[in-house]
Coordinates of C-alpha atoms and ligand atoms in Angstrom, one line a residue:
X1 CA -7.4 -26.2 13.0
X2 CA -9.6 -24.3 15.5
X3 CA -7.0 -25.0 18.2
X4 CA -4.4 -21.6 17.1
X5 CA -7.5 -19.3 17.7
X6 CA -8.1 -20.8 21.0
X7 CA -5.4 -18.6 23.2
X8 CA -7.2 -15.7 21.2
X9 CA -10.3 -16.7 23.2
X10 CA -8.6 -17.3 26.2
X11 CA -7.4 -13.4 26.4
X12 CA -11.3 -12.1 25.6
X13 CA -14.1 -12.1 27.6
X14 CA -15.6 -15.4 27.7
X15 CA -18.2 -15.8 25.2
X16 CA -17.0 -13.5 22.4
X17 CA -15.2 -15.6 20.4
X18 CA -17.2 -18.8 19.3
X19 CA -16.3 -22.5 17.7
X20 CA -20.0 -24.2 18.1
X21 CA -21.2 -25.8 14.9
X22 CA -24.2 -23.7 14.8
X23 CA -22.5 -20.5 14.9
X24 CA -20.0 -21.1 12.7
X25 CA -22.7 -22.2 9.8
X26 CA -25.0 -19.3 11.0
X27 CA -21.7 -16.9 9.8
X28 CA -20.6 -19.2 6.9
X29 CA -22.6 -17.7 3.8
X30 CA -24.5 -14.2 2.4
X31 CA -26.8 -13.8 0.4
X32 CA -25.1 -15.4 -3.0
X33 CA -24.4 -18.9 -3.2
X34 CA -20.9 -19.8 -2.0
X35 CA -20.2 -21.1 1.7
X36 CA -17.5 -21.8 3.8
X37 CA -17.3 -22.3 7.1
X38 CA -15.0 -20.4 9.7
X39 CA -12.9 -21.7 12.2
X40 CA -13.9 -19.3 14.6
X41 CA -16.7 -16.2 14.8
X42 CA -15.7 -13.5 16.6
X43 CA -18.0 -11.0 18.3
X44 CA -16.3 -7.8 19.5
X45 CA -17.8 -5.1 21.1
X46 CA -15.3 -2.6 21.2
X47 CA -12.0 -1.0 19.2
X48 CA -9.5 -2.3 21.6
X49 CA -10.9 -5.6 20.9
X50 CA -11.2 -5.7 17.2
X51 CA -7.4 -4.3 17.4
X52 CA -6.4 -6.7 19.8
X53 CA -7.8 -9.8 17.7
X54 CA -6.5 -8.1 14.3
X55 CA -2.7 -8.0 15.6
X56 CA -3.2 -11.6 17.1
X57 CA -4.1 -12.9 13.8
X58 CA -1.5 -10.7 12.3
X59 CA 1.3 -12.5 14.3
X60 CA 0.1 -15.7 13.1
X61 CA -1.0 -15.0 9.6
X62 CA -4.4 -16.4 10.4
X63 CA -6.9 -15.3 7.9
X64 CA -9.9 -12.5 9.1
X65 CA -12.5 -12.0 7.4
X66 CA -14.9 -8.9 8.8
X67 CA -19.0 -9.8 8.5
X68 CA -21.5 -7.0 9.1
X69 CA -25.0 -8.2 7.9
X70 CA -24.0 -10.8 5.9
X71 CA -26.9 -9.5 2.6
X72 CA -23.9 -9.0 0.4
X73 CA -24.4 -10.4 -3.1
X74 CA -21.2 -11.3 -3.9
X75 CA -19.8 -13.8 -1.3
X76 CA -17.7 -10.8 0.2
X77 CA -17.9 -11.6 3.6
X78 CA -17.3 -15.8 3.0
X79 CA -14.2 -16.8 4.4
X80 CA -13.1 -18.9 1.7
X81 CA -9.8 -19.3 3.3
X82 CA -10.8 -20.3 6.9
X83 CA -9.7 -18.3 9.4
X84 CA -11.7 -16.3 11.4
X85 CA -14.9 -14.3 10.9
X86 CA -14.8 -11.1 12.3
X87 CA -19.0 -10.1 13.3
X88 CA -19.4 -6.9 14.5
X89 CA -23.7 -6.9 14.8
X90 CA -22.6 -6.4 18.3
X91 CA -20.9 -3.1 17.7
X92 CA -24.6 -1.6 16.8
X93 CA -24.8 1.8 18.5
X94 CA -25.7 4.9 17.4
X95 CA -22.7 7.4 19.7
X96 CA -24.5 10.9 18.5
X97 CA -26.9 12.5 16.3
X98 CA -25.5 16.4 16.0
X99 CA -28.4 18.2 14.2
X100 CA -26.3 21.6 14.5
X101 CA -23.2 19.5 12.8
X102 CA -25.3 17.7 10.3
X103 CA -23.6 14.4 11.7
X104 CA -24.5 10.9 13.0
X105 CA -21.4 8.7 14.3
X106 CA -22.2 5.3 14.5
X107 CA -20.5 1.6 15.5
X108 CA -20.1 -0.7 12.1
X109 CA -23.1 -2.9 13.1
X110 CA -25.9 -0.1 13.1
X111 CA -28.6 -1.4 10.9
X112 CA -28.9 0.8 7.9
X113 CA -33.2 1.7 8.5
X114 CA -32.4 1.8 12.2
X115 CA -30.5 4.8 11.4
X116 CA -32.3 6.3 8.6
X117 CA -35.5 6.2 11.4
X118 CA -33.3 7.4 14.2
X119 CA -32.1 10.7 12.2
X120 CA -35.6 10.8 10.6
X121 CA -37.2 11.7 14.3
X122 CA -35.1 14.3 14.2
X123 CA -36.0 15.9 11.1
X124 CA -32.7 14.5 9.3
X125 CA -31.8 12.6 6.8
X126 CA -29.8 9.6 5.7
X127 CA -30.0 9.3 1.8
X128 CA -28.3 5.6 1.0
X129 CA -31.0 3.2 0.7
X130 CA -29.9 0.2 -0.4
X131 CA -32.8 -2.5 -0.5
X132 CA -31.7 -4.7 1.9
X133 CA -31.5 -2.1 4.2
X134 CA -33.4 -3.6 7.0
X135 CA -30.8 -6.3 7.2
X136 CA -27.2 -4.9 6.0
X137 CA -25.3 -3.2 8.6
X138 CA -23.5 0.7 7.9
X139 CA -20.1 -0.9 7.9
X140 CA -21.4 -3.4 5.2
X141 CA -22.8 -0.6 3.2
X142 CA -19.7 1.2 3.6
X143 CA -17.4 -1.3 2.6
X144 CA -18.9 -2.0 -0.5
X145 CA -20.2 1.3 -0.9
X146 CA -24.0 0.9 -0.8
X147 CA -26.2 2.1 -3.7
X148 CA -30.1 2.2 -4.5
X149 CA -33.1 4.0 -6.1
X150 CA -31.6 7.5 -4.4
X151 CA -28.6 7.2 -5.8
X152 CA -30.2 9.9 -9.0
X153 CA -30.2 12.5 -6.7
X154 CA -28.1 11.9 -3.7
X155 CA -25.1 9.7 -4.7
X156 CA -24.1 7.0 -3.2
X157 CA -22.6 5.8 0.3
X158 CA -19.1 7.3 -0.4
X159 CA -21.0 10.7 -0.6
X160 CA -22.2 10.8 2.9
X161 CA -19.2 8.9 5.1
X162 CA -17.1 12.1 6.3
X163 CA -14.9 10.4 9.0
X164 CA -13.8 6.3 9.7
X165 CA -12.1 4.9 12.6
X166 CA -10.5 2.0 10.9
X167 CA -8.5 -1.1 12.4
X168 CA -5.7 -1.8 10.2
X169 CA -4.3 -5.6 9.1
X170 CA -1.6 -5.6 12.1
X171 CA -4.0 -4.1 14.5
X172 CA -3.3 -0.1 14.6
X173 CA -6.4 2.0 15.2
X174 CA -6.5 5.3 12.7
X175 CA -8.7 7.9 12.1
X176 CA -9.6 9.2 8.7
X177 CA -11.2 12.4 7.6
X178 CA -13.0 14.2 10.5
X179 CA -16.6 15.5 11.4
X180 CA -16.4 18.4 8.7
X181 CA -18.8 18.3 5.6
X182 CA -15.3 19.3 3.6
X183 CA -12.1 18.2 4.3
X184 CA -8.8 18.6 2.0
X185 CA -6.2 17.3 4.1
X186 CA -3.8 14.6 2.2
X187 CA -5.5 11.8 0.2
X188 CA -9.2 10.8 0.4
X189 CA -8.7 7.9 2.8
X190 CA -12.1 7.8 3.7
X191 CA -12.6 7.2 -0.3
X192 CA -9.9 4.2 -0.4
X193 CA -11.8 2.0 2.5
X194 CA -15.3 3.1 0.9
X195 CA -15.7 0.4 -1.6
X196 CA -12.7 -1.8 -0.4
X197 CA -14.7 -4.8 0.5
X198 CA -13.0 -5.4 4.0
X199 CA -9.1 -6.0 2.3
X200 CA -7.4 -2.6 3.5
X201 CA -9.0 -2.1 7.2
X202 CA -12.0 -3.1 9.3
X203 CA -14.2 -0.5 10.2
X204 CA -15.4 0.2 13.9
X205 CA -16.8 3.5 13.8
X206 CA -18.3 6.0 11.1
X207 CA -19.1 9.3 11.6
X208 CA -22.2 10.2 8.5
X209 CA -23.0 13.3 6.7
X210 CA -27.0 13.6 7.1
X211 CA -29.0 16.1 5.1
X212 CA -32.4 17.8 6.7
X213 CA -35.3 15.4 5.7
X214 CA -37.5 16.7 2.7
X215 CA -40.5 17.5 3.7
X216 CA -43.0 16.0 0.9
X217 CA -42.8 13.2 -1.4
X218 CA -44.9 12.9 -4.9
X219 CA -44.6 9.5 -7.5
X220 CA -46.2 8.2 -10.5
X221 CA -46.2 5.0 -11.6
X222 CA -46.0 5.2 -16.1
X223 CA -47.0 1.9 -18.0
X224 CA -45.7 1.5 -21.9
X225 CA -46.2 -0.5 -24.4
X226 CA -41.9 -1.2 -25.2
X227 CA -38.9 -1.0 -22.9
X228 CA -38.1 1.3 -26.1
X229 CA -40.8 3.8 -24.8
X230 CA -40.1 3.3 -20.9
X231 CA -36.4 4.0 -21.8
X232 CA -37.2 7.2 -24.0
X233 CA -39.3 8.7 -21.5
X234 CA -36.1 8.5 -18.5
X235 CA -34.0 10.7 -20.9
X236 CA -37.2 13.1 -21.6
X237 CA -37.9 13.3 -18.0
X238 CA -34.2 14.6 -17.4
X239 CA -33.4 16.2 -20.3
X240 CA -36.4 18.4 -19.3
X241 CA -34.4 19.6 -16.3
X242 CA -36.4 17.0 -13.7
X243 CA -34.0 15.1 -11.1
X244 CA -36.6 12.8 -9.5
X245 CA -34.7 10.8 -6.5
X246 CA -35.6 7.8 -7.9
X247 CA -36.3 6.6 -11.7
X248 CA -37.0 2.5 -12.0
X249 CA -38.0 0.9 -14.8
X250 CA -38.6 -2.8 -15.4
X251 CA -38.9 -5.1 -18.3
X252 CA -41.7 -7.5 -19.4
X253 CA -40.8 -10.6 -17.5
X254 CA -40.3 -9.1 -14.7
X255 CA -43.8 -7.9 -15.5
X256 CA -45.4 -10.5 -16.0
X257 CA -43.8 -12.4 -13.0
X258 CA -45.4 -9.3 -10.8
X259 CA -48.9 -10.1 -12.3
X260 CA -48.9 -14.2 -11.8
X261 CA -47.9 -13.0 -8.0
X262 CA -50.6 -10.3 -7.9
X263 CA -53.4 -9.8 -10.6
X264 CA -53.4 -6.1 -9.7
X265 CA -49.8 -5.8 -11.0
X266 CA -48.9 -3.5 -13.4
X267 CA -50.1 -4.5 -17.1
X268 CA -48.1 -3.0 -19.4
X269 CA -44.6 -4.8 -21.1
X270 CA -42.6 -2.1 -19.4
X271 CA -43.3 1.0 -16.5
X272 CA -41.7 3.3 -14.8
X273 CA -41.9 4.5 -11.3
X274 CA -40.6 8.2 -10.4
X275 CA -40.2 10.1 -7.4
X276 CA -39.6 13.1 -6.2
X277 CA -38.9 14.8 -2.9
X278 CA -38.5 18.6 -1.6
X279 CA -41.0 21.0 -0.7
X280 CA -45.1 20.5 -1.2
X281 CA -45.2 23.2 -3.7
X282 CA -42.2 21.8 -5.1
X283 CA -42.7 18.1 -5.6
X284 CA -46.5 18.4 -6.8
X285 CA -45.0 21.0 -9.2
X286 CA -42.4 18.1 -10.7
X287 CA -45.3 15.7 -10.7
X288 CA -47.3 17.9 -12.6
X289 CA -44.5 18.8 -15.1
X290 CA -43.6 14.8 -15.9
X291 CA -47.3 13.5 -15.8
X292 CA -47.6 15.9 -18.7
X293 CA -44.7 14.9 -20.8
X294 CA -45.1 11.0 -20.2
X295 CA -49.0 11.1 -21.0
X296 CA -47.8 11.4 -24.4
X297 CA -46.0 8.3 -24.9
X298 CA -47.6 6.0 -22.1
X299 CA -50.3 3.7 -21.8
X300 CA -51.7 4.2 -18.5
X301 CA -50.5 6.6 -15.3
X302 CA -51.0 6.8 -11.7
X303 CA -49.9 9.5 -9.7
X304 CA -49.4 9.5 -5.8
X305 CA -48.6 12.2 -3.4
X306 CA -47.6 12.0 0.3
X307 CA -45.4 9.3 2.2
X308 CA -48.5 7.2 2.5
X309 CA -49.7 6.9 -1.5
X310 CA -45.9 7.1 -2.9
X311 CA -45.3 3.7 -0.4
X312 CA -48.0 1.8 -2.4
X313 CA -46.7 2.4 -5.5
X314 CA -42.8 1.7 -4.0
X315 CA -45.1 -1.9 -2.8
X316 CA -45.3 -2.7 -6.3
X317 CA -41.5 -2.3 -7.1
X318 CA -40.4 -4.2 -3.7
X319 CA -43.0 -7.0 -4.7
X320 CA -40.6 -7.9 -7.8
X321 CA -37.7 -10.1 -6.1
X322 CA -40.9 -11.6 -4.2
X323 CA -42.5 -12.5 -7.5
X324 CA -39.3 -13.9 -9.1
X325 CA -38.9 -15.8 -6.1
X326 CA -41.8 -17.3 -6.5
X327 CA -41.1 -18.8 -9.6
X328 CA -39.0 -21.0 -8.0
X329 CA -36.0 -21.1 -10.9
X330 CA -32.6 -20.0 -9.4
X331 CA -32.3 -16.1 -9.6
X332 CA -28.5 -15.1 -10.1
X333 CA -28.8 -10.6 -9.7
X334 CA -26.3 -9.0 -11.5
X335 CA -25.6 -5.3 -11.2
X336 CA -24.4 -4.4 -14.3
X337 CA -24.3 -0.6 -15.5
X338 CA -24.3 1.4 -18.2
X339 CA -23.7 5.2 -19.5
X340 CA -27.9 6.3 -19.3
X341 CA -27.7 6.6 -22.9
X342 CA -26.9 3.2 -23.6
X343 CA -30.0 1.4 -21.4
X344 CA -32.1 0.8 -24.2
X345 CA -29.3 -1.2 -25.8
X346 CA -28.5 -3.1 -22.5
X347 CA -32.6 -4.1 -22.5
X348 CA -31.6 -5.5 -26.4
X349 CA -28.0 -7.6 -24.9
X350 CA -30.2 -9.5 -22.3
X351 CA -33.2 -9.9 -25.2
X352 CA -30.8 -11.5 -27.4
X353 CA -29.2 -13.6 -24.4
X354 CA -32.3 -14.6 -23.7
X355 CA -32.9 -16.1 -26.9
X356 CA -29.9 -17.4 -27.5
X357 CA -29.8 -19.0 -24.5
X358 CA -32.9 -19.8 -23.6
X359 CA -32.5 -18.5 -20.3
X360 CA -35.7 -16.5 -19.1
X361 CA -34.0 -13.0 -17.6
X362 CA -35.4 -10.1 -15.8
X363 CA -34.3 -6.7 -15.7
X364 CA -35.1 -3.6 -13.5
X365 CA -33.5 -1.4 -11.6
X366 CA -32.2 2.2 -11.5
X367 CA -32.7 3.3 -15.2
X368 CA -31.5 7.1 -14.2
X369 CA -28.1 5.9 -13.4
X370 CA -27.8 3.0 -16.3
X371 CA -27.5 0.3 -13.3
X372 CA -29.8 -2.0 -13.9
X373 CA -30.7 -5.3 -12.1
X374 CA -30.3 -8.4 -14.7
X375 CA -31.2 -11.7 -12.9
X376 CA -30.4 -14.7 -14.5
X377 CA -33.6 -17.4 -14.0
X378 CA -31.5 -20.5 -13.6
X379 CA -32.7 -24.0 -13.6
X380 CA -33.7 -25.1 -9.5
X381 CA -30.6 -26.7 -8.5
X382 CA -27.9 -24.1 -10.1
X383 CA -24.6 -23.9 -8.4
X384 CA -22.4 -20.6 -8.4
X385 CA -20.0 -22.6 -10.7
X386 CA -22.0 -23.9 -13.2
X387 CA -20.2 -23.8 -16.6
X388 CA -23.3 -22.7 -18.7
X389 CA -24.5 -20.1 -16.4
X390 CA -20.7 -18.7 -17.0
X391 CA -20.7 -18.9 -20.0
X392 CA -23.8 -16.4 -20.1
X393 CA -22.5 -14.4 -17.5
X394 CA -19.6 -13.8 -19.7
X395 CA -21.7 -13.0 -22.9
X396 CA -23.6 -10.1 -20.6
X397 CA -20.4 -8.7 -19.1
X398 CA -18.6 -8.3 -22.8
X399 CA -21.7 -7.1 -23.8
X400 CA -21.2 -4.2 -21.1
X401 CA -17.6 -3.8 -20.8
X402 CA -17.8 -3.0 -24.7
X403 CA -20.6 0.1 -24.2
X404 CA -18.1 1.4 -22.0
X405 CA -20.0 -0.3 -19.0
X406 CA -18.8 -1.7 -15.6
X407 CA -19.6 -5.2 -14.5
X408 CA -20.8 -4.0 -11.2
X409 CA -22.6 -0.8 -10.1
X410 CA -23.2 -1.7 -6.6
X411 CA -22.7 -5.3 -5.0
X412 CA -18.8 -5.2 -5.7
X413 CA -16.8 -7.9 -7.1
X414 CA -15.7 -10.0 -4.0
X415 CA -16.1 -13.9 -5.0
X416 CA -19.1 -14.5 -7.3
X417 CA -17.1 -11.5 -10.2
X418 CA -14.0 -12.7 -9.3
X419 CA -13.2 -14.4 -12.9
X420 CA -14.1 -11.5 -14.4
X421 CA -11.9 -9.0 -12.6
X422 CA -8.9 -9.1 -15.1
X423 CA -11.2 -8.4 -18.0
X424 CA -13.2 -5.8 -16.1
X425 CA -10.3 -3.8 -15.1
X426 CA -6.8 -3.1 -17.0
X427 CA -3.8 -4.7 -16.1
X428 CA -2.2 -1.4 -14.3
X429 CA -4.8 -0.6 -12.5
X430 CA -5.0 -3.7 -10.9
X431 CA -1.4 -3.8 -10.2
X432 CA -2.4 -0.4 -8.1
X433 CA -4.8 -2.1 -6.2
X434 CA -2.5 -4.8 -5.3
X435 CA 0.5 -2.4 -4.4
X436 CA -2.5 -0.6 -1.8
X437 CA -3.2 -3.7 -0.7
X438 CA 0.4 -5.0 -0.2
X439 CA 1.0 -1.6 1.6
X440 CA -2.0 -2.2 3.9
X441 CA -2.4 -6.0 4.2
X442 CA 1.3 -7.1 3.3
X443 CA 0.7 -10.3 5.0
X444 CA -2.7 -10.7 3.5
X445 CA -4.7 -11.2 6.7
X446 CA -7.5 -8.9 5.8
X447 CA -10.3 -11.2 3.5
X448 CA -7.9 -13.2 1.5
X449 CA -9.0 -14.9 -1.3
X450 CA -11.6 -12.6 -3.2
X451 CA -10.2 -10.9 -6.2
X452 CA -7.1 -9.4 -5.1
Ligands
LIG1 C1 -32.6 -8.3 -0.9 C2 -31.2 -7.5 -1.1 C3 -31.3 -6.3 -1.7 C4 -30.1 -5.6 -1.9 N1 -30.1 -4.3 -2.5 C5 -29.0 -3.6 -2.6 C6 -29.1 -2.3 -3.2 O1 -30.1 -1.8 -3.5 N2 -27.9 -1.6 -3.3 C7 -26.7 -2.2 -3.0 O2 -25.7 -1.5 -3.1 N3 -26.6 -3.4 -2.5 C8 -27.7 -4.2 -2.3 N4 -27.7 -5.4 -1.8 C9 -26.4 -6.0 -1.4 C10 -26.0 -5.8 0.1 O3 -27.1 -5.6 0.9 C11 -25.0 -4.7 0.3 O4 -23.8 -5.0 -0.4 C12 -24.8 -4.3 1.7 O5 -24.0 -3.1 1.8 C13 -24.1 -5.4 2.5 O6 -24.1 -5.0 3.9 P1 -23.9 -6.2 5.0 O7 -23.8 -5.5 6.3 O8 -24.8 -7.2 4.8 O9 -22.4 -6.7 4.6 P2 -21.8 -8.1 4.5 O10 -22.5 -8.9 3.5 O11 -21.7 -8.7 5.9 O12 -20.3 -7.8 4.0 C14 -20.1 -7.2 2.7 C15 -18.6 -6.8 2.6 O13 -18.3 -5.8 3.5 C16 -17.2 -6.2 4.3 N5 -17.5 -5.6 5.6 C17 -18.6 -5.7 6.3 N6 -18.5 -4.9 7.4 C18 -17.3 -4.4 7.4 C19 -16.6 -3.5 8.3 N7 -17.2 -3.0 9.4 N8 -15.4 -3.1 8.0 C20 -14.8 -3.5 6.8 N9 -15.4 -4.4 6.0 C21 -16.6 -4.8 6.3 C22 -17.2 -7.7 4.3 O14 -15.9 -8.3 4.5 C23 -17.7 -8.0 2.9 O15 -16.6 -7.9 2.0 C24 -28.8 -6.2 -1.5 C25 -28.8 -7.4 -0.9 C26 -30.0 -8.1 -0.7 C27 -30.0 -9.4 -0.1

């Protein structure tokens, strides 16, 4: 099979497309639980390359399917149908930082922190955060349109890509959008390949919107004795008129999975961690005001202020998937979400699952945008097909569909959401979805096989 991309190879520099074993396994997988390995992985460093391999495999109707960091949760960048892989960690440049312009531009394979710290030494800022983001790659985050704890405050990717180069199906190289912090010129382009999980176009340069960095950061760290409390005290803190940048909570499992990994774990059956960032005055101001309203209904608090104090408490939170990890079962992360007003009832769903079932689960996440975290604790040895863990899978995402709830607030629905897509989403809009896509990708070169 690996012979058709061979005359490819031929007309690149030597080296850039690859067929060893290792390689191919290396770029076969994310991090979900399908595999499949590639005919080919293809390394690009430039446009003109990307665009010359695009329109090869065009000609040829030879599946591609584009790979930033390969931390997706959803098997997006598996290429289920052979083909080639397109990598583009080679494409990893930061082109300009523009202080004056408020802009980065950036190749696809920039490393999300590397970013983040390059604008930060410049007194900038990049607000996505997704928590992979010392391993997922801008184009990644773009493409399934990165989320995570900032999100409260500063939206998510979509809100800070201003301009794409993009590399359509049969090779043509366009430019979306521009370098301006507003642009109303036709449709929102930009907005169509944010989120579109490498089907319409691949990616090869970004230019950012970046925000001047807040100067001070303040946290607390709330334990309660119920989820019920914990999920009253997110709707206090913002119905009081607080936007933190970041409200988590976290359930009792989760919990007590923290504490058999650390003893100096939190020891409540629920917390919450909330930030806030701005000016000194400002941010000790908001901690002040919460501290007080939360003291009420919590059990214990702790408060931190500066970069250095609100990082130790952000320990604890990171320390969760470590701790669950440990445990050793099988953890399938969902990233369901809900209208805020309905995450108490979301906590009750996975109770009763749990139960029913007898599945342990553990939820946390981003309670101020209803998207929380709900990781299945599946027997060792679970595969991503396995009919019981479906089943349940199916019970949570009814469960959500039916408090007017999306089956996926951040990861996207690539492979591993596949079956649900047709109950997720109505029949007419996904018959728009796959006219864009047949206008795009007619001959469905572009990630074929996920769920359009
Ligand atoms: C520990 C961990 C924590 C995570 N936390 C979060 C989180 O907080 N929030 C969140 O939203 N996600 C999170 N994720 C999921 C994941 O990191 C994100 O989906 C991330 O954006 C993937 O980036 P990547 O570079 O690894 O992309 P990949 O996994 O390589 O690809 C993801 C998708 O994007 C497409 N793609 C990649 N690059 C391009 C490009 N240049 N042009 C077009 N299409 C492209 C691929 O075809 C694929 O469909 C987490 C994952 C892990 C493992």
């Amino acid at each position: 099979m690996s012979m058709r991309l061979r005359p490819l190879a031929r007309q690149l520099p030597a080296g850039l497309i690859r067929f060893d074993p290792a390689t191919l396994r290396a770029n076969s997988g994310d991090a979900w639980m399908a595999t499949a390995l590639p005919e080919a992985v293809a390394f690009p460093r430039t446009t003109t390359q990307v665009s010359k391999i695009l329109a090869f495999c065009h000609r040829r109707r030879i599946p591609v399917t584009t790979r930033g960091g390969g931390r997706g949760y959803v098997g997006g960048c598996v290429a289920v149908r052979g083909g080639l892989v397109l990598s583009l960690i080679r494409m990893r440049r930061i082109l300009e930082i523009s202080k004056s312009d408020g802009v980065a531009v950036v190749q696809p394979g920039v490393i999300t922190s590397q970013l983040a710290s390059a604008v930060a030494r410049k007194n900038l800022f990049y607000p996505p955060d997704p928590a992979s983001l010392k391993e997922s790659t801008i184009g990644g985050n773009i493409a399934t349109n990165a989320g995570g704890p900032r999100c409260l405050k500063y939206g998510v990717t979509r809100n800070y890509v201003l301009g794409l180069e993009v590399v359509l199906a049969d090779g043509t190289v366009v430019r979306f959008g521009s370098r301006t912090h507003k642009n109303r010129t036709g449709f929102d382009l930009v907005g169509l390949m944010t989120g579109s999980e490498g089907m319409l176009g691949v990616v090869t340069e970004a230019t950012l919107r970046l925000l001047p960095l807040p100067p001070a950061r303040s946290a607390l760290l709330a334990e309660f004795s119920s989820v019920k409390q914990a999920a009253k005290g997110v709707q206090t803190i913002l119905g009081s008129g607080f936007l933190p940048c970041a409200l988590e909570i976290a359930d009792r499992f989760t919990l007590a999975a923290a504490r058999r990994a650390n003893p100096n774990a939190p020891r409540g059956e629920s917390l919450l961690i909330v930030e806030f960032d701005g000016s000194a005055a400002g941010v000790r101001a908001d901690l002040n005001g919460v501290s007080r309203i939360l003291r009420r209904s919590c059990q214990r608090l702790v408060t931190a202020t500066g970069a250095k104090s609100c990082e130790q408490l952000w320990q604890i939170r990171r320390g969760f998937s470590y701790a669950l990890r440990d445990t050793g079962l099988v953890k399938l992360n969902e990233d369901v979400t809900v209208p805020r007003g309905r995450v108490l009832d979301l906590f009750r769903l996975t109770a009763r699952i749990q139960k029913k079932h007898r599945i342990p689960i553990s939820s946390f996440g981003h309670a101020g945008d209803g998207n929380i975290h709900v990781n299945l604790m599946a027997p060792v040895g679970t595969r991503y097909n396995d009919p019981r863990m479906h089943r349940i899978l199916d019970e949570l995402f009814r469960g959500v569909l039916t408090m007017d709830g999306v089956i996926s607030g951040e990861h996207g629905i690539g492979l591993a959401k596949k079956p649900w897509w047709a109950k997720a989403v109505a029949r007419e809009v996904r018959l728009v979805h796959f006219r864009i896509k047949r206008a795009l990708d007619g001959a469905g070169v572009l990630n074929p096989g996920k769920f359009i």
